[in-house]
Coordinates of C-alpha atoms (C1' of nucleotides) in Angstrom, one line a residue:
Chain A
M487 CA 119.3 87.3 92.2
Q488 CA 118.1 84.0 90.5
M489 CA 121.1 81.7 89.7
Q490 CA 119.4 79.7 86.8
E491 CA 122.3 77.5 86.4
R492 CA 120.5 74.7 85.2
R493 CA 118.2 75.5 82.3
A494 CA 115.2 73.7 82.4
L495 CA 114.6 70.7 79.9
Y496 CA 111.5 72.1 78.1
L497 CA 114.2 75.6 77.7
K498 CA 116.6 73.1 76.3
I499 CA 114.3 71.6 74.0
R500 CA 112.7 75.3 72.7
D501 CA 116.7 76.1 71.7
Y502 CA 117.1 72.8 70.1
L503 CA 113.9 73.2 67.8
A504 CA 114.5 77.2 67.6
A505 CA 118.1 76.4 66.1
D506 CA 116.6 73.7 63.6
I507 CA 114.4 76.3 62.5
A508 CA 117.0 79.4 62.3
A509 CA 118.9 76.7 60.3
G510 CA 116.4 76.1 57.9
K511 CA 115.6 72.7 58.6
W512 CA 111.7 73.1 58.2
S513 CA 110.3 76.3 56.1
E514 CA 107.7 78.5 56.3
N515 CA 104.5 76.7 57.1
D516 CA 106.0 73.5 57.1
K517 CA 104.9 70.8 59.9
L518 CA 107.1 70.0 63.0
P519 CA 107.3 66.5 64.1
S520 CA 104.4 65.7 66.4
E521 CA 104.3 65.8 69.7
R522 CA 104.5 62.1 70.6
Q523 CA 107.8 62.1 67.9
L524 CA 109.5 65.0 69.8
T525 CA 108.9 63.1 73.5
E526 CA 110.6 60.2 71.8
Q527 CA 113.4 62.3 70.3
F528 CA 114.0 64.1 73.8
S529 CA 113.5 61.1 76.1
T530 CA 110.7 63.1 78.0
T531 CA 107.0 63.0 78.1
R532 CA 104.5 64.9 76.5
V533 CA 103.6 67.3 79.2
T534 CA 107.1 69.0 78.8
A535 CA 107.2 68.9 74.8
R536 CA 104.2 70.8 74.7
Q537 CA 105.5 73.3 77.3
A538 CA 108.5 73.8 74.6
L539 CA 106.2 74.0 72.2
A540 CA 103.8 76.7 74.1
Q541 CA 107.3 78.8 74.7
L542 CA 108.0 78.5 70.8
E543 CA 104.5 79.8 70.1
A544 CA 104.7 82.7 72.5
E545 CA 107.9 83.6 71.2
G546 CA 106.0 83.7 67.7
L547 CA 108.4 81.3 65.7
I548 CA 105.8 78.6 65.4
F549 CA 101.8 78.3 65.3
R550 CA 99.2 75.6 65.4
A551 CA 96.3 75.4 63.6
N552 CA 93.2 73.2 65.1
R553 CA 94.4 69.7 65.9
R554 CA 96.8 69.4 63.0
G555 CA 99.9 70.0 64.4
W556 CA 102.6 72.6 64.8
F557 CA 104.0 74.9 61.8
V558 CA 106.9 77.2 61.6
T559 CA 105.5 81.0 61.3
P560 CA 106.2 83.0 58.3
P561 CA 108.2 86.0 58.6
R562 CA 106.2 89.2 60.2
I563 CA 104.4 91.6 57.8
N564 CA 105.0 95.4 58.4
Y565 CA 101.7 96.9 58.7
D566 CA 100.6 100.2 59.3
P567 CA 97.0 101.1 60.4
S568 CA 97.3 104.8 60.3
R569 CA 97.5 104.4 56.7
D570 CA 94.6 103.4 54.4
V571 CA 96.4 102.5 51.4
G572 CA 94.8 99.1 49.7
F573 CA 95.8 96.1 51.9
V574 CA 96.5 93.6 49.4
R575 CA 98.8 96.1 47.5
Y576 CA 101.0 97.1 50.8
V577 CA 101.4 93.5 51.7
Q578 CA 102.5 92.3 48.4
E579 CA 105.2 95.5 48.0
Q580 CA 106.4 93.1 50.9
G581 CA 106.6 90.5 49.2
F582 CA 103.6 88.5 50.5
S583 CA 100.5 87.7 48.7
A584 CA 97.5 88.7 50.1
R585 CA 93.3 88.5 50.1
T586 CA 90.4 89.4 51.5
Q587 CA 87.1 88.3 52.3
T588 CA 84.1 89.4 53.5
L589 CA 82.1 87.2 56.0
D590 CA 79.2 89.4 56.6
K591 CA 77.8 92.6 55.8
Q592 CA 74.5 94.5 57.1
L593 CA 72.8 97.3 58.4
V594 CA 72.7 97.3 62.4
E595 CA 72.2 99.3 65.5
L596 CA 75.9 100.6 66.7
P597 CA 76.3 99.3 70.6
D598 CA 75.3 101.8 72.9
K599 CA 78.9 101.2 74.3
I600 CA 80.7 102.2 71.3
A601 CA 78.0 105.0 70.4
D602 CA 79.0 106.6 73.7
E603 CA 82.5 106.4 72.5
V604 CA 82.6 107.9 69.4
G605 CA 79.9 110.4 69.9
L606 CA 76.9 109.1 68.1
E607 CA 73.2 108.7 69.4
R608 CA 72.7 105.3 70.9
G609 CA 70.7 102.8 68.4
T610 CA 72.2 105.0 65.4
P611 CA 72.2 102.6 62.5
V612 CA 75.4 101.5 60.9
Y613 CA 76.9 99.8 58.4
E614 CA 78.7 96.5 60.0
I615 CA 81.1 94.9 57.8
L616 CA 82.8 91.7 58.7
R617 CA 85.9 90.8 56.7
R618 CA 88.9 88.1 57.0
R619 CA 92.0 88.5 55.3
Y620 CA 94.8 86.1 54.6
I621 CA 98.7 86.5 54.1
N622 CA 100.3 83.7 51.6
D623 CA 96.7 81.8 52.2
R624 CA 97.0 82.1 55.9
P625 CA 94.4 83.6 57.9
C626 CA 96.0 86.3 59.8
L627 CA 93.1 88.6 60.5
I628 CA 89.4 89.0 61.5
E629 CA 87.9 92.7 61.1
K630 CA 85.1 94.4 61.8
I631 CA 84.0 97.7 60.8
Y632 CA 81.4 100.2 61.3
L633 CA 80.6 102.8 58.8
N634 CA 78.2 105.8 59.4
P635 CA 75.7 105.6 56.6
K636 CA 75.2 109.1 56.6
N637 CA 78.3 109.6 54.8
C638 CA 78.4 106.3 52.3
P639 CA 74.6 105.4 51.6
G640 CA 74.4 102.4 49.8
V641 CA 78.0 101.1 50.0
L642 CA 77.2 97.9 50.9
Q643 CA 76.2 97.1 47.3
Y644 CA 79.4 97.1 46.0
S645 CA 81.9 94.2 46.5
L646 CA 83.8 94.7 49.5
D647 CA 86.3 92.3 48.9
G648 CA 89.0 95.1 47.9
S649 CA 90.3 98.4 49.3
L650 CA 87.5 99.9 51.5
W651 CA 89.1 103.1 51.6
N652 CA 90.0 103.3 48.1
L653 CA 86.1 103.1 47.3
L654 CA 85.0 105.6 49.9
R655 CA 87.3 108.2 48.3
T656 CA 86.7 107.2 44.6
E657 CA 82.5 106.9 45.1
Y658 CA 81.9 109.0 48.4
E659 CA 84.7 111.9 48.1
L660 CA 85.5 111.0 51.9
E661 CA 89.1 111.4 53.4
P662 CA 89.6 110.6 56.8
V663 CA 91.0 113.8 58.8
E664 CA 91.8 112.3 62.0
R665 CA 92.7 109.0 63.2
H666 CA 92.5 107.3 66.8
L667 CA 94.2 104.5 67.6
E668 CA 94.6 101.7 70.0
I669 CA 96.7 98.7 70.0
Y670 CA 97.1 96.0 73.0
P671 CA 97.8 92.3 73.1
Q672 CA 94.8 90.5 73.9
T673 CA 93.6 86.8 73.4
L674 CA 91.5 86.0 70.9
E675 CA 87.9 85.0 71.8
H676 CA 86.3 81.7 70.4
R677 CA 84.5 82.8 67.4
I678 CA 87.8 84.8 66.1
A679 CA 90.1 82.1 67.0
D680 CA 87.8 79.7 65.1
A681 CA 87.8 81.6 62.1
L682 CA 91.5 82.2 62.1
D683 CA 92.1 78.1 62.4
A684 CA 93.8 79.1 65.7
N685 CA 93.2 77.9 69.4
T686 CA 91.0 79.6 72.0
G687 CA 92.8 81.3 74.1
T688 CA 95.8 82.1 71.7
T689 CA 97.2 85.3 72.0
G690 CA 96.5 88.0 69.4
L691 CA 96.8 91.6 68.9
Y692 CA 93.9 93.9 69.2
I693 CA 94.0 97.0 66.7
R694 CA 91.2 99.6 66.7
R695 CA 91.1 102.4 64.5
I696 CA 88.3 105.3 64.9
C697 CA 88.3 107.8 61.9
R698 CA 86.8 111.3 61.7
D699 CA 86.2 113.7 58.9
Q700 CA 87.5 117.3 59.1
H701 CA 84.2 118.3 61.3
G702 CA 85.3 115.7 63.8
E703 CA 82.2 113.7 62.7
F704 CA 82.7 109.9 63.0
L705 CA 83.5 108.1 59.6
E706 CA 84.9 104.6 60.4
L707 CA 85.4 102.2 63.3
D708 CA 87.8 99.7 62.5
E709 CA 88.7 96.4 65.0
E710 CA 91.3 94.4 63.9
F711 CA 91.8 91.1 65.6
W712 CA 95.2 89.6 64.2
L713 CA 97.5 86.6 65.1
H714 CA 99.9 88.0 67.6
N715 CA 102.9 86.9 65.2
A716 CA 101.7 87.6 61.9
L717 CA 102.9 91.4 62.0
K718 CA 104.7 94.3 63.5
V719 CA 102.8 97.5 63.5
V720 CA 104.9 100.2 62.0
V721 CA 103.5 103.6 62.6
S722 CA 105.4 107.0 61.5
V723 CA 104.3 110.1 63.1
S724 CA 105.2 113.8 61.8
P725 CA 104.1 116.8 64.2
F726 CA 102.4 119.2 62.2
Chain B
M1197 CA 82.4 73.9 62.6
Q1198 CA 83.4 72.3 65.9
M1199 CA 81.1 72.0 68.7
Q1200 CA 82.6 72.2 71.7
E1201 CA 79.6 71.1 73.6
R1202 CA 81.4 70.9 76.7
R1203 CA 83.6 72.9 78.0
A1204 CA 86.8 72.0 79.4
L1205 CA 87.7 71.6 83.0
Y1206 CA 90.1 74.8 82.9
L1207 CA 87.9 76.9 80.9
K1208 CA 85.3 76.4 83.7
I1209 CA 88.1 77.2 86.1
R1210 CA 89.0 80.1 84.1
D1211 CA 85.4 81.4 83.8
Y1212 CA 85.0 81.1 87.8
L1213 CA 88.1 82.5 89.0
A1214 CA 87.3 85.5 86.1
A1215 CA 83.7 86.1 87.6
D1216 CA 85.2 86.5 91.2
I1217 CA 87.6 88.9 89.8
A1218 CA 85.1 90.9 88.3
A1219 CA 82.9 90.5 91.1
G1220 CA 85.6 92.0 93.1
K1221 CA 86.2 89.4 95.2
W1222 CA 90.1 90.0 95.0
S1223 CA 91.4 93.6 94.5
E1224 CA 94.2 95.0 92.5
N1225 CA 97.5 93.0 93.3
D1226 CA 95.5 90.9 95.7
K1227 CA 97.0 86.9 95.6
L1228 CA 95.1 84.7 94.7
P1229 CA 94.5 81.2 96.5
S1230 CA 97.5 78.7 96.2
E1231 CA 97.4 76.8 93.2
R1232 CA 97.1 73.8 95.7
Q1233 CA 94.4 75.3 97.1
L1234 CA 92.3 75.7 94.1
T1235 CA 93.6 72.3 92.7
E1236 CA 91.7 71.2 96.3
Q1237 CA 88.5 73.4 95.7
F1238 CA 88.0 72.3 91.9
S1239 CA 88.7 68.7 92.5
T1240 CA 91.3 68.5 90.3
T1241 CA 95.3 68.5 89.8
R1242 CA 98.1 71.2 89.5
V1243 CA 98.2 70.8 86.1
T1244 CA 94.9 71.7 85.3
A1245 CA 94.7 74.3 87.9
R1246 CA 97.6 76.0 86.4
Q1247 CA 95.7 75.6 82.7
A1248 CA 93.3 78.0 84.0
L1249 CA 95.9 80.6 85.5
A1250 CA 98.0 80.4 82.5
Q1251 CA 94.8 81.2 80.8
L1252 CA 94.2 84.3 82.6
E1253 CA 97.4 85.5 82.4
A1254 CA 97.4 85.4 78.6
E1255 CA 94.1 87.5 79.0
G1256 CA 95.8 89.7 81.5
L1257 CA 93.7 89.7 84.5
I1258 CA 96.2 88.2 86.5
F1259 CA 99.9 88.0 86.7
R1260 CA 102.7 85.9 88.5
A1261 CA 105.5 87.1 90.2
N1262 CA 108.7 84.9 90.7
R1263 CA 107.6 82.5 93.0
R1264 CA 105.0 84.4 94.9
G1265 CA 102.0 84.0 93.8
W1266 CA 99.5 84.9 91.2
F1267 CA 97.9 88.4 91.6
V1268 CA 95.0 90.1 90.4
T1269 CA 96.2 92.9 87.5
P1270 CA 95.4 96.2 87.5
P1271 CA 93.6 98.3 84.9
R1272 CA 95.6 99.1 81.9
I1273 CA 97.1 102.6 81.8
N1274 CA 96.8 104.1 78.2
Y1275 CA 100.2 104.7 76.8
D1276 CA 101.2 107.2 74.0
P1277 CA 104.4 106.4 72.5
S1278 CA 104.5 109.5 69.9
R1279 CA 104.1 112.0 72.7
D1280 CA 107.0 113.3 74.9
V1281 CA 105.1 114.5 77.7
G1282 CA 106.6 113.3 81.2
F1283 CA 105.6 109.7 81.7
V1284 CA 104.8 110.3 85.4
R1285 CA 102.6 113.3 85.0
Y1286 CA 100.8 111.3 82.0
V1287 CA 100.3 108.4 84.1
Q1288 CA 99.0 110.6 86.9
E1289 CA 96.5 112.2 84.9
Q1290 CA 95.0 108.6 84.8
G1291 CA 95.0 108.3 88.6
F1292 CA 98.0 106.1 88.8
S1293 CA 101.2 107.2 90.6
A1294 CA 104.6 106.2 88.3
R1295 CA 108.1 106.4 88.9
T1296 CA 111.2 106.2 87.1
Q1297 CA 114.6 104.3 87.9
T1298 CA 117.8 104.8 86.3
L1299 CA 119.6 101.2 86.2
D1300 CA 122.8 102.0 84.1
K1301 CA 124.2 104.8 81.6
Q1302 CA 126.9 104.7 79.6
L1303 CA 129.1 106.1 76.5
V1304 CA 128.6 102.7 74.4
E1305 CA 129.7 102.0 70.8
L1306 CA 126.1 101.9 68.5
P1307 CA 125.6 97.8 67.6
D1308 CA 126.0 97.9 63.9
K1309 CA 122.8 96.6 63.4
I1310 CA 120.9 99.2 64.8
A1311 CA 123.8 102.1 63.2
D1312 CA 122.8 100.5 60.0
E1313 CA 118.8 101.2 60.4
V1314 CA 119.1 104.7 61.7
G1315 CA 122.0 105.9 59.4
L1316 CA 124.6 106.3 61.4
E1317 CA 128.4 105.2 60.6
R1318 CA 128.9 102.1 62.8
G1319 CA 130.9 102.0 65.8
T1320 CA 129.7 105.7 66.3
P1321 CA 129.6 106.3 70.2
V1322 CA 126.5 107.1 71.9
Y1323 CA 125.0 107.1 75.2
E1324 CA 122.7 104.4 76.4
I1325 CA 120.4 104.5 79.2
L1326 CA 118.7 102.2 81.1
R1327 CA 115.6 102.7 83.1
R1328 CA 113.2 100.7 85.1
R1329 CA 109.6 102.2 85.4
Y1330 CA 107.0 101.5 87.8
I1331 CA 103.1 102.2 88.0
N1332 CA 102.0 102.2 91.1
D1333 CA 105.2 100.5 92.5
R1334 CA 104.9 97.5 90.3
P1335 CA 107.7 97.5 87.8
C1336 CA 106.0 97.5 83.9
L1337 CA 108.6 98.0 81.5
I1338 CA 112.5 98.5 80.8
E1339 CA 113.3 101.2 78.8
K1340 CA 117.1 101.1 76.8
I1341 CA 117.6 104.4 75.1
Y1342 CA 120.5 105.6 73.0
L1343 CA 121.2 109.2 72.3
N1344 CA 123.3 110.7 69.2
P1345 CA 125.9 112.2 71.8
K1346 CA 126.2 115.2 69.0
N1347 CA 122.9 116.8 70.3
C1348 CA 123.0 116.7 73.5
P1349 CA 126.7 116.4 74.9
G1350 CA 127.5 115.8 78.8
V1351 CA 123.3 114.5 79.3
L1352 CA 124.6 111.6 81.3
Q1353 CA 125.8 114.1 84.0
Y1354 CA 122.0 114.9 84.5
S1355 CA 119.4 113.2 86.6
L1356 CA 117.7 110.8 84.0
D1357 CA 115.1 109.8 86.7
G1358 CA 112.7 112.5 85.3
S1359 CA 111.5 113.2 81.9
L1360 CA 114.2 112.9 79.2
W1361 CA 112.6 115.0 76.9
N1362 CA 111.7 118.1 78.9
L1363 CA 115.5 117.3 80.0
L1364 CA 116.5 117.7 76.2
R1365 CA 114.3 120.6 75.6
T1366 CA 115.2 123.0 78.1
E1367 CA 118.9 122.0 77.8
Y1368 CA 119.9 121.3 74.6
E1369 CA 116.9 123.0 72.7
L1370 CA 115.8 119.9 71.0
E1371 CA 112.8 119.0 69.3
P1372 CA 111.8 115.7 67.7
V1373 CA 110.1 116.2 64.2
E1374 CA 110.0 113.1 62.9
R1375 CA 109.1 109.8 65.2
H1376 CA 108.8 106.6 63.5
L1377 CA 107.0 103.6 65.8
E1378 CA 107.3 99.8 65.9
I1379 CA 104.8 98.0 68.0
Y1380 CA 104.9 94.0 68.2
P1381 CA 104.0 91.0 71.2
Q1382 CA 107.2 89.6 72.1
T1383 CA 108.3 87.2 74.9
L1384 CA 110.7 88.7 77.5
E1385 CA 114.2 87.4 77.3
H1386 CA 115.7 86.6 80.8
R1387 CA 117.1 89.6 81.9
I1388 CA 114.4 91.8 81.2
A1389 CA 112.1 89.2 82.5
D1390 CA 114.2 89.5 85.5
A1391 CA 114.3 92.9 85.8
L1392 CA 110.5 92.9 85.9
D1393 CA 109.9 90.1 88.7
A1394 CA 108.2 88.3 85.9
N1395 CA 109.1 84.5 84.8
T1396 CA 111.1 84.3 81.4
G1397 CA 108.8 83.7 78.5
T1398 CA 106.3 86.2 79.8
T1399 CA 104.5 87.7 76.9
G1400 CA 105.5 91.3 76.5
L1401 CA 105.0 94.2 74.3
Y1402 CA 107.6 95.6 72.6
I1403 CA 107.6 99.2 71.8
R1404 CA 110.5 100.8 69.8
R1405 CA 110.5 104.6 68.9
I1406 CA 113.2 106.5 66.8
C1407 CA 113.3 110.4 66.5
R1408 CA 114.9 112.6 64.2
D1409 CA 115.1 116.1 63.5
Q1410 CA 114.1 118.5 61.2
H1411 CA 117.1 117.4 59.0
G1412 CA 116.5 113.6 59.4
E1413 CA 119.3 113.4 61.8
F1414 CA 119.1 110.8 64.1
L1415 CA 118.5 111.6 67.5
E1416 CA 116.9 109.0 69.9
L1417 CA 116.4 105.7 69.9
D1418 CA 114.3 104.3 72.4
E1419 CA 113.2 100.4 73.0
E1420 CA 110.7 99.8 75.5
F1421 CA 109.8 96.1 77.0
W1422 CA 106.7 96.2 78.7
L1423 CA 104.4 93.5 80.3
H1424 CA 101.6 93.0 78.0
N1425 CA 99.0 93.4 80.8
A1426 CA 100.0 97.0 82.1
L1427 CA 99.0 99.3 79.1
K1428 CA 96.9 100.4 76.0
V1429 CA 98.8 101.8 73.1
V1430 CA 97.0 105.2 72.3
V1431 CA 98.4 106.8 69.4
S1432 CA 96.1 110.1 67.4
V1433 CA 97.7 110.6 64.0
S1434 CA 96.6 113.6 61.9
P1435 CA 97.6 113.6 58.6
F1436 CA 99.0 117.6 57.6
Chain C
dA358 C1' 91.2 52.8 61.0
dA359 C1' 95.2 55.4 62.7
dG360 C1' 97.5 59.3 63.8
dT361 C1' 97.1 64.1 66.0
dG362 C1' 96.8 67.1 69.3
dG363 C1' 93.4 68.6 73.4
dT364 C1' 92.7 67.7 78.0
dC365 C1' 93.5 65.3 82.4
dT366 C1' 95.1 62.1 86.6
dA367 C1' 98.3 61.5 90.5
dG368 C1' 101.8 61.8 91.9
dA369 C1' 107.1 63.8 92.4
dC370 C1' 111.4 66.6 93.4
dC371 C1' 113.6 71.0 93.5
dA372 C1' 114.7 76.2 94.2
dC373 C1' 113.1 79.7 95.7
dG374 C1' 110.2 83.4 98.8
dT375 C1' 108.4 84.6 103.0
dG376 C1' 107.7 83.5 107.4
Chain D
dA78 C1' 111.2 75.2 108.6
dC79 C1' 107.6 76.0 105.7
dG80 C1' 104.7 76.8 101.8
dT81 C1' 105.1 78.2 97.2
dG82 C1' 105.3 78.0 92.1
dG83 C1' 108.5 75.6 88.7
dT84 C1' 109.2 71.6 86.7
dC85 C1' 108.8 66.8 85.5
dT86 C1' 107.2 61.8 84.7
dA87 C1' 103.9 58.0 83.3
dG88 C1' 100.6 57.1 81.7
dA89 C1' 95.0 58.0 80.1
dC90 C1' 90.8 59.1 77.2
dC91 C1' 88.3 61.9 74.1
dA92 C1' 87.9 64.5 69.7
dC93 C1' 89.0 65.4 65.7
dT94 C1' 91.9 65.4 60.7
dT95 C1' 93.8 62.4 57.9
dT96 C1' 94.9 58.8 55.4

DNA sequence: AAGTGGTCTAGACCACGTG
DNA sequence: ACGTGGTCTAGACCACTTT
């Protein structure tokens, strides 16, 4: 089936650039030549050059930032959404720097759809926290957290730029017993993409975590929207 | 930042088609109008029409098969790679049909890189099994399995179109104690894409599972290459 | 002001799938 | 044989970023 004798031009360009990247011609976060330069270098048109770039983007080798150009993607970090060790420390142990920025925090009513899913009454007030996380100064994910105020009243008065679960443990003696994870690729909606300095329609990885206590009561819903090339999800499961 | 007052034409087309799909104008697996028909309908060119289609593909709403056209994606199934219940039954419980096809099985030497990772000596002979799995008659994943023959000698003589772990349990009394998962989006390489009737460079979801027994000894490595729009990974974790 | 990526036009030829 | 999607050309204008 299918011979593919002749490799398409855009794939040849892809191979050429991929080899250059592998050979270290550019380092992490370095900018590639402009599309018009590439067009000239490979004696082609911008459409074809962009097809090659889009392919490399899909593979995660390069990324683009707004209208500034194409850049070499740094290595993926490992990320275990089932653990609650501090994100910053966890990332640092892998040799990267990380930081967290709280974009918004407020008391809201839990959306009906989510209330039904987690088993809370519709209209229940919850804390909503919106954060952006950087790895090596590159914004890599937007995170939206809902917390059950019953368990951690007044938590919004603390600084939320650190480890949230450290805070919940030390100040409220909370401990999650069960975690339910959902993970799937999805495109980033406009606002999220914007906040990550990426383009609308960029592919992302959606991770959702629901934590409950020993009584099965809802503690936390965490929704994360990642640049797809920034991470590798790693989960260890030991049956009991 | 960024006004985006005027929505790009390809996004308008996307919205229009997305609305049609949501409204049920086409059902699952139905074929959309041809690109040239869409081009005419929206008074544009094929480049722009294809940009809209590519956007919908990235979102998972439609998929393409070879040169046959664009089709409406069926709903994602839930999939828990940490469980070893039979795939077919698990999928059926969600109202889909499923089947498995063994493409190849043989005794090979474990690739060095993998041997190092799982802690086996380089050159260790292992069983390699290649399978393709269908959901509702649509090929959705390719799976490559390495089994440690020390634990299940002669396993290749059985039919492998059913649940592998059922077989390992009943015939070899094997039970995995620890599972290590890796999950991340990645493009499908040529051969894999071909086997899934998809295009080279299509986005996929890569899932890798390493199972060990109570002594930490390697039992199984399972590498799965999924169409990204076919599934939602669901994992439940209870600490011990 | 100059350069960049984002979008778009109006064509073309080819390989492959389906009738 | 025909229609389809896959690839490609040679331009263009615009919004935005950078200099």
